[in-house]
Structures are given as C-alpha cells and as structure tokens.
Coordinates of N, CA and C in Angstrom, one line a residue:
M241 N -69.1 85.8 61.5 CA -69.5 84.7 62.5 C -68.4 83.6 62.5
T242 N -67.9 83.2 61.3 CA -67.0 82.1 61.3 C -65.7 82.4 62.0
S243 N -65.4 83.7 62.3 CA -64.2 84.0 63.0 C -64.2 83.4 64.4
V244 N -65.3 83.1 64.9 CA -65.4 82.3 66.2 C -64.6 81.1 66.1
L245 N -64.5 80.4 64.9 CA -63.8 79.2 64.8 C -62.3 79.4 64.6
D246 N -61.9 80.6 64.4 CA -60.4 80.8 64.4 C -59.8 80.6 65.7
N247 N -60.6 80.7 66.8 CA -60.1 80.4 68.2 C -61.1 79.6 68.9
P248 N -61.3 78.3 68.4 CA -62.5 77.5 68.9 C -62.4 77.1 70.3
I249 N -61.2 76.9 70.9 CA -61.2 76.4 72.3 C -61.5 77.6 73.2
W250 N -60.9 78.7 73.0 CA -61.2 79.9 73.8 C -62.7 80.3 73.8
N251 N -63.2 80.3 72.5 CA -64.6 80.7 72.4 C -65.6 79.6 72.9
A252 N -65.2 78.4 73.0 CA -66.0 77.3 73.6 C -65.9 77.5 75.1
L253 N -64.7 77.7 75.7 CA -64.6 77.7 77.1 C -65.1 79.1 77.7
T254 N -65.5 80.0 76.9 CA -66.1 81.2 77.4 C -67.6 81.3 76.9
S255 N -68.1 80.3 76.3 CA -69.5 80.3 75.9 C -70.1 78.9 76.2
G256 N -70.3 78.1 75.2 CA -71.1 76.9 75.4 C -70.5 75.8 76.3
T257 N -69.2 75.8 76.5 CA -68.5 74.9 77.3 C -67.9 75.5 78.6
E258 N -68.4 76.7 78.9 CA -67.8 77.5 80.0 C -67.9 76.8 81.3
K259 N -69.0 76.1 81.5 CA -69.3 75.4 82.8 C -68.3 74.3 83.1
Y260 N -67.6 73.9 82.1 CA -66.6 72.8 82.2 C -65.2 73.3 82.2
S261 N -65.0 74.6 82.5 CA -63.7 75.2 82.3 C -63.3 76.0 83.6
Q262 N -62.0 76.3 83.7 CA -61.5 77.2 84.7 C -60.5 78.1 84.1
G263 N -60.2 79.2 84.8 CA -59.2 80.1 84.3 C -59.6 81.6 84.6
N264 N -59.2 82.5 83.7 CA -59.5 83.9 83.9 C -59.8 84.5 82.5
D265 N -59.7 85.8 82.4 CA -60.1 86.5 81.2 C -58.9 86.6 80.2
R266 N -57.8 85.9 80.5 CA -56.7 85.8 79.5 C -56.6 84.4 78.9
V267 N -56.8 83.4 79.8 CA -56.6 82.0 79.4 C -57.5 81.1 80.2
R268 N -58.0 80.1 79.6 CA -58.9 79.1 80.3 C -58.6 77.7 79.9
Y269 N -58.8 76.8 80.8 CA -58.6 75.4 80.5 C -59.8 74.5 80.9
M270 N -60.0 73.4 80.1 CA -61.1 72.5 80.4 C -60.8 71.7 81.6
N271 N -61.8 71.3 82.3 CA -61.7 70.4 83.5 C -60.9 69.2 83.1
R272 N -59.9 68.9 83.8 CA -58.9 67.9 83.4 C -59.5 66.5 83.3
S273 N -60.6 66.2 84.0 CA -61.3 64.9 83.9 C -62.0 64.8 82.6
M274 N -62.1 65.8 81.8 CA -62.9 65.8 80.5 C -62.0 66.0 79.3
G275 N -60.9 66.7 79.5 CA -60.1 67.0 78.3 C -58.9 67.8 78.7
L276 N -58.0 68.0 77.7 CA -56.7 68.7 77.9 C -56.7 70.0 77.2
F277 N -57.8 70.6 76.8 CA -57.8 71.8 76.0 C -57.6 73.0 76.8
V278 N -56.8 73.9 76.2 CA -56.5 75.2 76.8 C -56.8 76.3 75.7
G279 N -57.5 77.3 76.1 CA -57.8 78.4 75.1 C -57.2 79.7 75.6
F280 N -56.6 80.4 74.7 CA -56.0 81.8 75.0 C -56.8 82.8 74.3
Q281 N -57.1 83.9 75.0 CA -57.7 85.0 74.3 C -56.7 85.6 73.4
S282 N -55.5 85.8 73.8 CA -54.3 86.1 73.0 C -53.1 85.4 73.6
Y283 N -52.1 85.1 72.8 CA -51.0 84.4 73.4 C -50.0 85.4 74.0
S284 N -50.4 86.1 75.1 CA -49.6 87.1 75.7 C -48.7 86.4 76.8
E285 N -47.6 87.2 77.1 CA -46.7 86.7 78.1 C -47.5 86.5 79.5
A286 N -48.4 87.4 79.8 CA -49.2 87.3 81.0 C -50.0 86.1 81.0
A287 N -50.6 85.7 79.9 CA -51.5 84.5 79.8 C -50.6 83.3 80.0
W288 N -49.5 83.2 79.4 CA -48.6 82.0 79.6 C -48.1 81.9 81.1
S289 N -47.9 83.1 81.7 CA -47.5 83.1 83.1 C -48.6 82.6 84.0
D290 N -49.8 83.0 83.7 CA -51.0 82.4 84.4 C -51.0 80.9 84.3
L291 N -50.9 80.4 83.1 CA -50.9 79.0 82.8 C -49.9 78.2 83.6
D292 N -48.7 78.8 83.6 CA -47.6 78.2 84.3 C -47.9 77.9 85.8
K293 N -48.6 78.9 86.4 CA -49.0 78.8 87.8 C -50.0 77.6 88.1
W294 N -50.8 77.3 87.1 CA -51.8 76.3 87.3 C -51.4 74.9 87.0
F295 N -50.3 74.7 86.3 CA -49.9 73.3 85.9 C -48.6 73.0 86.4
S296 N -48.4 71.7 86.6 CA -47.1 71.1 87.2 C -46.3 70.4 86.1
Q297 N -45.1 70.2 86.4 CA -44.2 69.4 85.5 C -44.8 68.1 85.1
G298 N -44.8 67.8 83.8 CA -45.4 66.6 83.3 C -46.8 66.7 82.8
D299 N -47.5 67.8 83.2 CA -48.9 68.0 82.8 C -49.0 68.2 81.3
S300 N -50.0 67.8 80.6 CA -50.2 68.0 79.2 C -51.4 68.9 78.9
I301 N -51.2 69.6 77.8 CA -52.3 70.5 77.3 C -52.4 70.4 75.8
I302 N -53.5 70.8 75.2 CA -53.8 70.8 73.8 C -54.2 72.2 73.4
L303 N -53.6 72.7 72.3 CA -54.0 74.0 71.7 C -54.5 73.8 70.3
F304 N -55.4 74.6 69.8 CA -55.8 74.7 68.4 C -55.4 76.1 68.0
T305 N -54.6 76.3 67.0 CA -54.2 77.7 66.6 C -54.4 77.8 65.1
T306 N -54.4 79.1 64.6 CA -54.5 79.3 63.2 C -53.2 79.3 62.5
G307 N -52.1 79.2 63.2 CA -50.8 79.2 62.6 C -49.7 78.8 63.7
E308 N -48.5 79.1 63.3 CA -47.4 78.8 64.2 C -47.5 79.7 65.4
Q309 N -47.2 79.2 66.6 CA -47.1 80.0 67.8 C -45.8 79.8 68.5
A310 N -45.3 80.9 69.1 CA -44.1 80.8 69.9 C -44.4 80.2 71.3
I311 N -43.8 79.1 71.5 CA -44.1 78.3 72.8 C -43.0 78.6 73.8
P312 N -43.3 79.0 75.0 CA -42.3 79.3 76.0 C -41.5 78.1 76.4
K313 N -40.3 78.3 76.9 CA -39.4 77.3 77.3 C -39.9 76.4 78.4
S314 N -40.9 76.9 79.1 CA -41.5 76.1 80.2 C -42.4 75.0 79.7
W315 N -42.6 74.9 78.4 CA -43.4 73.9 77.8 C -42.7 73.2 76.7
I316 N -42.8 71.8 76.6 CA -42.2 71.0 75.6 C -43.2 70.7 74.5
I317 N -42.8 70.9 73.3 CA -43.7 70.5 72.2 C -43.6 69.0 71.9
K318 N -44.6 68.3 72.3 CA -44.6 66.8 72.0 C -45.1 66.5 70.6
L319 N -46.0 67.3 70.2 CA -46.6 67.1 68.8 C -47.1 68.4 68.3
K320 N -46.9 68.6 67.0 CA -47.4 69.8 66.3 C -47.7 69.4 64.9
R321 N -49.0 69.5 64.5 CA -49.3 69.1 63.1 C -50.5 69.9 62.6
P322 N -50.6 70.0 61.3 CA -51.8 70.7 60.7 C -53.0 69.8 60.7
I323 N -54.2 70.4 60.9 CA -55.4 69.7 60.9 C -56.4 70.5 60.0
A324 N -57.4 69.8 59.4 CA -58.4 70.5 58.7 C -59.6 70.8 59.5
Q325 N -60.1 72.0 59.5 CA -61.3 72.4 60.2 C -62.5 72.5 59.1
M326 N -63.6 71.8 59.4 CA -64.7 71.6 58.4 C -66.0 72.1 59.1
V327 N -66.8 72.7 58.3 CA -68.1 73.2 58.8 C -69.2 72.7 58.0
F328 N -70.3 72.3 58.6 CA -71.5 71.7 57.9 C -72.2 72.8 57.1
E329 N -72.3 72.6 55.8 CA -73.0 73.5 54.9 C -74.0 72.8 54.0
G330 N -74.3 71.6 54.4 CA -75.1 70.7 53.5 C -76.6 70.9 53.6
D331 N -77.3 70.0 53.0 CA -78.8 69.9 53.0 C -79.2 69.6 54.4
T332 N -80.0 70.4 55.0 CA -80.5 70.1 56.4 C -81.6 69.0 56.4
A333 N -82.2 68.7 55.3 CA -83.2 67.6 55.2 C -82.5 66.3 54.9
L334 N -81.8 65.8 56.0 CA -81.1 64.6 55.9 C -82.0 63.4 55.7
P335 N -81.7 62.4 54.9 CA -82.5 61.2 54.7 C -82.5 60.3 56.0
P336 N -83.5 59.7 56.3 CA -83.5 58.8 57.4 C -82.6 57.6 57.2
D337 N -82.0 57.0 58.3 CA -81.2 55.9 58.1 C -82.1 54.6 58.1
A338 N -81.7 53.7 57.2 CA -82.5 52.5 56.9 C -82.6 51.6 58.1
H339 N -81.5 51.5 58.8 CA -81.5 50.5 59.9 C -81.6 51.1 61.3
G340 N -81.1 52.3 61.5 CA -81.2 53.0 62.8 C -80.7 52.2 63.9
K341 N -79.4 51.8 63.8 CA -78.7 51.0 64.8 C -78.2 51.8 66.0
A342 N -78.1 53.2 65.9 CA -77.5 54.0 66.9 C -78.3 54.1 68.1
V343 N -77.7 54.1 69.3 CA -78.4 54.2 70.6 C -77.6 55.2 71.4
P344 N -78.3 56.0 72.3 CA -77.6 56.9 73.2 C -76.6 56.1 74.1
L345 N -75.5 56.7 74.4 CA -74.5 56.1 75.4 C -74.6 56.9 76.7
S346 N -74.4 56.1 77.8 CA -74.5 56.7 79.1 C -73.2 56.4 79.9
K347 N -73.1 56.8 81.1 CA -71.9 56.6 81.9 C -71.6 55.1 82.1
A348 N -72.7 54.3 82.0 CA -72.4 52.8 82.1 C -71.6 52.3 81.0
N349 N -71.6 53.0 79.8 CA -70.9 52.6 78.6 C -69.4 53.1 78.6
V350 N -69.1 53.9 79.6 CA -67.7 54.6 79.6 C -66.6 53.6 79.4
P351 N -66.6 52.4 80.1 CA -65.5 51.5 79.9 C -65.3 51.1 78.4
A352 N -66.5 50.8 77.8 CA -66.4 50.4 76.4 C -66.0 51.6 75.5
M353 N -66.4 52.8 75.8 CA -66.0 54.0 75.1 C -64.5 54.2 75.2
L354 N -63.9 54.0 76.4 CA -62.5 54.1 76.6 C -61.7 53.1 75.8
E355 N -62.3 51.9 75.7 CA -61.7 50.8 75.0 C -61.6 51.1 73.5
I356 N -62.7 51.6 72.9 CA -62.7 51.8 71.5 C -61.9 53.0 71.1
T357 N -61.9 54.0 72.0 CA -61.0 55.2 71.7 C -59.5 54.9 71.8
A358 N -59.2 54.0 72.7 CA -57.8 53.6 72.9 C -57.4 52.8 71.6
L359 N -58.3 52.1 71.0 CA -58.0 51.3 69.9 C -57.9 52.1 68.6
T360 N -58.7 53.1 68.5 CA -58.8 53.9 67.2 C -58.1 55.2 67.3
N361 N -57.9 55.7 68.5 CA -57.1 57.0 68.7 C -57.7 58.2 68.0
P362 N -59.0 58.6 68.3 CA -59.6 59.8 67.6 C -59.1 61.0 68.3
G363 N -58.4 60.9 69.4 CA -58.0 62.0 70.3 C -58.2 61.7 71.7
P364 N -57.6 62.5 72.6 CA -57.7 62.1 74.0 C -59.2 62.0 74.5
F365 N -59.5 60.9 75.2 CA -60.9 60.7 75.7 C -60.7 60.2 77.1
F366 N -61.5 60.8 78.0 CA -61.4 60.5 79.4 C -62.8 60.0 80.0
A367 N -62.8 59.6 81.2 CA -64.0 59.0 81.8 C -65.1 60.0 81.8
K368 N -64.9 61.3 81.9 CA -66.0 62.3 82.0 C -66.2 63.1 80.7
T369 N -65.4 62.7 79.6 CA -65.6 63.4 78.3 C -67.0 63.2 77.8
I370 N -67.7 62.2 78.2 CA -69.1 61.9 77.8 C -70.0 63.1 78.2
E371 N -69.7 63.8 79.2 CA -70.5 64.9 79.7 C -70.5 66.1 78.8
L372 N -69.5 66.2 77.9 CA -69.4 67.3 77.0 C -70.5 67.4 75.9
G373 N -71.2 66.3 75.6 CA -72.2 66.4 74.6 C -72.9 65.0 74.4
Y374 N -73.7 65.0 73.5 CA -74.6 63.8 73.2 C -73.8 62.8 72.5
Y375 N -73.6 61.6 73.2 CA -72.8 60.5 72.6 C -73.8 59.4 72.2
E376 N -73.5 58.9 71.0 CA -74.3 57.7 70.5 C -73.3 56.6 70.1
G377 N -73.7 55.4 70.1 CA -72.9 54.3 69.7 C -73.7 53.3 68.9
I378 N -73.0 52.4 68.3 CA -73.6 51.2 67.6 C -72.9 50.0 68.2
F379 N -73.8 49.0 68.6 CA -73.3 47.7 69.2 C -73.5 46.6 68.2
E380 N -72.5 45.7 68.3 CA -72.7 44.4 67.6 C -72.7 43.3 68.8
G381 N -73.9 42.9 69.1 CA -74.0 42.1 70.3 C -73.8 43.0 71.5
E382 N -72.9 42.6 72.4 CA -72.6 43.4 73.5 C -71.4 44.4 73.3
K383 N -70.8 44.3 72.1 CA -69.6 45.0 71.8 C -69.9 46.4 71.2
L384 N -69.3 47.5 71.7 CA -69.4 48.8 71.1 C -68.5 48.8 69.9
V385 N -69.0 49.0 68.7 CA -68.2 49.0 67.5 C -68.0 50.3 66.8
A386 N -68.8 51.3 67.2 CA -68.7 52.6 66.6 C -69.3 53.6 67.5
M387 N -68.8 54.9 67.5 CA -69.4 55.9 68.3 C -69.0 57.3 67.8
T388 N -69.7 58.3 68.3 CA -69.4 59.7 68.1 C -70.1 60.5 69.1
G389 N -69.7 61.8 69.2 CA -70.4 62.7 70.2 C -70.0 64.1 69.9
Q390 N -70.1 64.9 70.9 CA -69.9 66.3 70.8 C -68.8 66.7 71.8
R391 N -68.0 67.8 71.5 CA -66.9 68.2 72.4 C -67.0 69.7 72.6
L392 N -66.4 70.5 71.8 CA -66.3 72.0 72.0 C -67.6 72.6 71.5
H393 N -68.1 73.6 72.3 CA -69.4 74.3 71.9 C -69.1 75.8 71.9
P394 N -68.4 76.3 70.9 CA -68.2 77.7 70.7 C -69.4 78.4 70.0
D395 N -70.3 78.8 70.8 CA -71.6 79.3 70.3 C -71.4 80.2 69.1
P396 N -72.2 80.0 68.0 CA -73.3 79.0 67.8 C -72.9 77.7 67.1
Y397 N -71.6 77.3 67.3 CA -71.2 76.1 66.7 C -71.1 75.0 67.7
V398 N -71.2 73.7 67.2 CA -71.0 72.5 68.1 C -70.0 71.6 67.3
E399 N -69.0 71.1 68.0 CA -68.0 70.3 67.4 C -68.4 68.8 67.5
V400 N -68.4 68.1 66.4 CA -68.6 66.7 66.3 C -67.3 66.1 66.6
S401 N -67.2 65.1 67.5 CA -65.9 64.6 67.9 C -66.0 63.1 68.2
A402 N -64.8 62.5 68.5 CA -64.7 61.1 68.8 C -65.4 60.2 67.8
V403 N -65.2 60.5 66.5 CA -65.8 59.7 65.5 C -64.9 58.5 65.3
C404 N -65.3 57.3 65.7 CA -64.4 56.1 65.6 C -65.3 54.9 65.4
T405 N -64.6 54.0 64.6 CA -65.2 52.7 64.3 C -64.2 51.6 64.5
H406 N -64.6 50.5 65.1 CA -63.7 49.4 65.3 C -63.2 48.9 63.9
P407 N -61.9 48.6 63.8 CA -61.3 48.3 62.5 C -62.1 47.1 61.8
D408 N -62.6 46.2 62.5 CA -63.4 45.1 61.9 C -64.7 45.5 61.3
F409 N -65.1 46.7 61.6 CA -66.5 47.1 61.1 C -66.4 48.4 60.2
V410 N -65.3 48.7 59.8 CA -65.1 49.9 58.9 C -65.8 49.5 57.5
G411 N -66.4 50.5 56.9 CA -67.0 50.3 55.6 C -68.4 49.8 55.6
K412 N -69.0 49.8 56.8 CA -70.4 49.3 56.9 C -71.4 50.4 57.0
G413 N -70.9 51.7 56.9 CA -71.8 52.8 57.0 C -72.2 53.2 58.4
L414 N -71.5 52.7 59.4 CA -71.8 53.0 60.8 C -71.5 54.5 61.2
A415 N -70.3 54.9 60.7 CA -69.9 56.3 61.0 C -70.8 57.3 60.4
A416 N -71.3 57.0 59.2 CA -72.2 57.9 58.4 C -73.5 58.0 59.2
E417 N -74.0 56.9 59.7 CA -75.3 57.0 60.5 C -75.1 57.8 61.7
L418 N -74.0 57.6 62.4 CA -73.8 58.4 63.7 C -73.6 59.8 63.4
L419 N -72.9 60.2 62.3 CA -72.7 61.5 61.9 C -74.0 62.2 61.5
R420 N -74.8 61.6 60.8 CA -76.1 62.2 60.4 C -76.9 62.4 61.6
N421 N -76.9 61.5 62.6 CA -77.6 61.8 63.9 C -77.1 63.0 64.6
Q422 N -75.8 63.1 64.6 CA -75.2 64.3 65.3 C -75.6 65.6 64.6
I423 N -75.6 65.6 63.2 CA -75.9 66.8 62.5 C -77.4 67.1 62.8
R424 N -78.3 66.1 62.8 CA -79.7 66.4 63.1 C -79.9 67.0 64.5
C425 N -79.2 66.4 65.4 CA -79.3 66.9 66.8 C -78.8 68.3 67.0
I426 N -77.7 68.6 66.4 CA -77.1 70.0 66.5 C -78.0 71.0 65.7
L427 N -78.5 70.7 64.5 CA -79.3 71.6 63.8 C -80.6 71.8 64.5
A428 N -81.1 70.8 65.2 CA -82.4 70.9 66.0 C -82.3 71.9 67.1
E429 N -81.1 72.2 67.6 CA -80.8 73.2 68.6 C -80.4 74.5 68.0
S430 N -80.6 74.7 66.7 CA -80.3 75.9 65.9 C -78.8 76.2 66.1
K431 N -78.0 75.2 66.1 CA -76.5 75.4 66.1 C -75.9 74.9 64.8
I432 N -74.6 75.1 64.6 CA -74.0 74.7 63.3 C -72.9 73.6 63.6
P433 N -73.0 72.5 63.0 CA -72.0 71.5 63.2 C -70.6 71.8 62.6
F434 N -69.5 71.5 63.3 CA -68.2 71.6 62.7 C -67.4 70.5 63.3
L435 N -66.2 70.3 62.7 CA -65.3 69.2 63.2 C -63.9 69.5 62.8
H436 N -62.9 68.8 63.4 CA -61.5 68.8 63.0 C -61.1 67.4 62.6
V437 N -60.2 67.3 61.6 CA -59.8 66.0 61.2 C -58.3 66.2 60.7
N438 N -57.5 65.1 60.9 CA -56.2 65.1 60.4 C -56.2 65.3 58.9
R439 N -55.3 66.2 58.4 CA -55.3 66.7 57.1 C -55.1 65.5 56.1
D440 N -54.4 64.4 56.5 CA -54.1 63.3 55.6 C -55.1 62.1 55.8
N441 N -56.1 62.3 56.6 CA -57.1 61.3 56.8 C -58.1 61.4 55.6
Y442 N -57.7 60.9 54.5 CA -58.5 61.2 53.2 C -59.9 60.5 53.3
G443 N -59.9 59.3 53.8 CA -61.1 58.6 53.9 C -62.2 59.3 54.7
A444 N -61.8 59.8 55.9 CA -62.7 60.5 56.7 C -63.1 61.8 56.1
I445 N -62.2 62.5 55.4 CA -62.6 63.8 54.8 C -63.6 63.5 53.7
R446 N -63.4 62.5 52.9 CA -64.4 62.2 51.8 C -65.8 61.9 52.4
L447 N -65.8 61.2 53.5 CA -67.1 60.9 54.2 C -67.7 62.2 54.7
Y448 N -66.9 63.1 55.3 CA -67.5 64.3 55.8 C -68.0 65.2 54.7
E449 N -67.2 65.3 53.6 CA -67.7 66.1 52.5 C -69.0 65.5 51.9
K450 N -69.1 64.2 51.8 CA -70.3 63.6 51.3 C -71.5 63.9 52.1
L451 N -71.3 64.1 53.4 CA -72.4 64.4 54.4 C -72.7 65.9 54.4
G452 N -71.9 66.7 53.8 CA -72.2 68.1 53.7 C -71.2 69.1 54.4
F453 N -70.1 68.5 54.9 CA -69.1 69.4 55.5 C -68.2 69.9 54.5
K454 N -67.8 71.2 54.6 CA -66.8 71.9 53.7 C -65.6 72.3 54.5
R455 N -64.5 72.2 53.9 CA -63.2 72.6 54.5 C -63.3 74.2 54.7
R456 N -63.1 74.6 55.9 CA -63.1 76.0 56.2 C -61.7 76.6 56.1
R457 N -60.7 76.0 56.9 CA -59.4 76.4 56.9 C -58.5 75.4 57.5
E458 N -57.2 75.6 57.4 CA -56.2 74.7 58.1 C -55.9 75.3 59.5
M459 N -55.8 74.5 60.5 CA -55.5 74.8 61.8 C -54.2 74.1 62.2
R460 N -53.6 74.4 63.3 CA -52.5 73.7 63.9 C -53.0 73.1 65.3
V461 N -52.6 71.9 65.5 CA -52.9 71.3 66.9 C -51.5 71.2 67.5
Y462 N -51.4 71.7 68.8 CA -50.2 71.5 69.6 C -50.5 70.7 70.8
F463 N -49.6 69.7 71.0 CA -49.7 68.9 72.2 C -48.5 69.2 73.0
L464 N -48.6 69.8 74.2 CA -47.5 70.4 75.0 C -47.5 69.7 76.3
E465 N -46.2 69.6 76.8 CA -46.0 69.0 78.2 C -45.2 70.0 79.0
K466 N -45.7 70.2 80.2 CA -45.0 71.2 81.1 C -43.6 70.7 81.5
A467 N -42.6 71.5 81.2 CA -41.3 71.1 81.5 C -40.8 71.5 82.9
I468 N -41.1 72.7 83.4 CA -40.6 73.1 84.7 C -41.8 73.9 85.4

C-alpha cells in the first residue's frame, strides 16, 4: 500500500485530487490556480513531449521523485533537493487540546493566508490552494499567526501541508494543535496522514515525530522552469 507514496503526485492526481487536475494517462498536472504539481505515470519521452505541449516558456512545475531523474533540455532545473516523507503511525486516540484556538479558514481569509505563507515559505501557495483540503488557522486578535491544511490526496493517504507559524509566535504549541486537528480530521475519514518536510528542518521533524509521524523514505523535489 505504501508504494502509492513512491509516486504521490501522480497517484493524487489520478485519485483523490483528480478533479483538480488535467492531462492524460501518461502525465497529469494540477490546476495552475491551486499548485504547480506535475505527476508522471513514468518518466517516458512521450510523457515529457505531452508536457512540453501544455506549458510555455517561463512556466514552473514541481515534481516529487524517489531519486534522480533525467530532465529534458526543454526544462531548467531551478531547484533540486532531498526531502523527508513521513507517515502517521501514532496513537489514534489523540489528547484534546487545552485551549482549542484553531478555527476553520475560508476564502475570506485567503489574503491573510497568502501573507503568512509568503513570510514563512512552506511551499508555493495560491489563492485557490485552500480548495485542496481542510484549512485551519489560529488568530491573535485579527492577525493570522499559524495555519495548516491538506494538499495531495493519493488515496488512501492525505498530505498535511502548509504548516506555518509566524516567527513571533513559534514555540507556543500552535503548530502542534493544528497538526493534531488535521490528524483527527484525516483519520475520521478512514484515511492516513502523511507529509513532506525539508530534510534539515530538524525542529519540524522532531515535532512530527512527537505527534506520531515516522520517516518513510527520502524523496527528491524538483522545481523546473520551461526553457523553450
């Protein structure tokens, strides 16, 4: 079952996130107003050729792979780095949060969500990314100071994403509360939480492990730009 996560973008865009994708039976891409993700069934010459027809010079895409990939000359590698993939294997009887500050986020909160993601850089976030899953946030007065939500849905897994906290509010347990809520929400739908994190983000990894996530494997993230 976990082999689904060896190709999480393709399996998401052909199952739980399919309605937000376009493409064919070789390669699919997420709606550009929501994300930059592209999933390949296999990295064939025909699939790359299809992709070249759909994108223009300067367009960007993101791939998650299990190792190094040969990238055609029609694409420029802007970023390539290892990331850790983690899957929830913890106790499903999570303790209740003492304060319960988290509230659901809606389209009215998108400007604030764009502001905090621009500040903390958890990964590309767009005006319609909120539609990919259940987003919650924590406010201090009128200011959004922490949030998280869901992104890829490669059945039966759901990716927890956009975990971010304003630098002035780090260390107050806000991310932990939001993550526990996401875990509860995903488990309630009989799905399995997973996530991706930069391999050198030791503080985040410690938090995820404390909450019951285990490292599954190392992946590669590619950020590519169309050259021609």
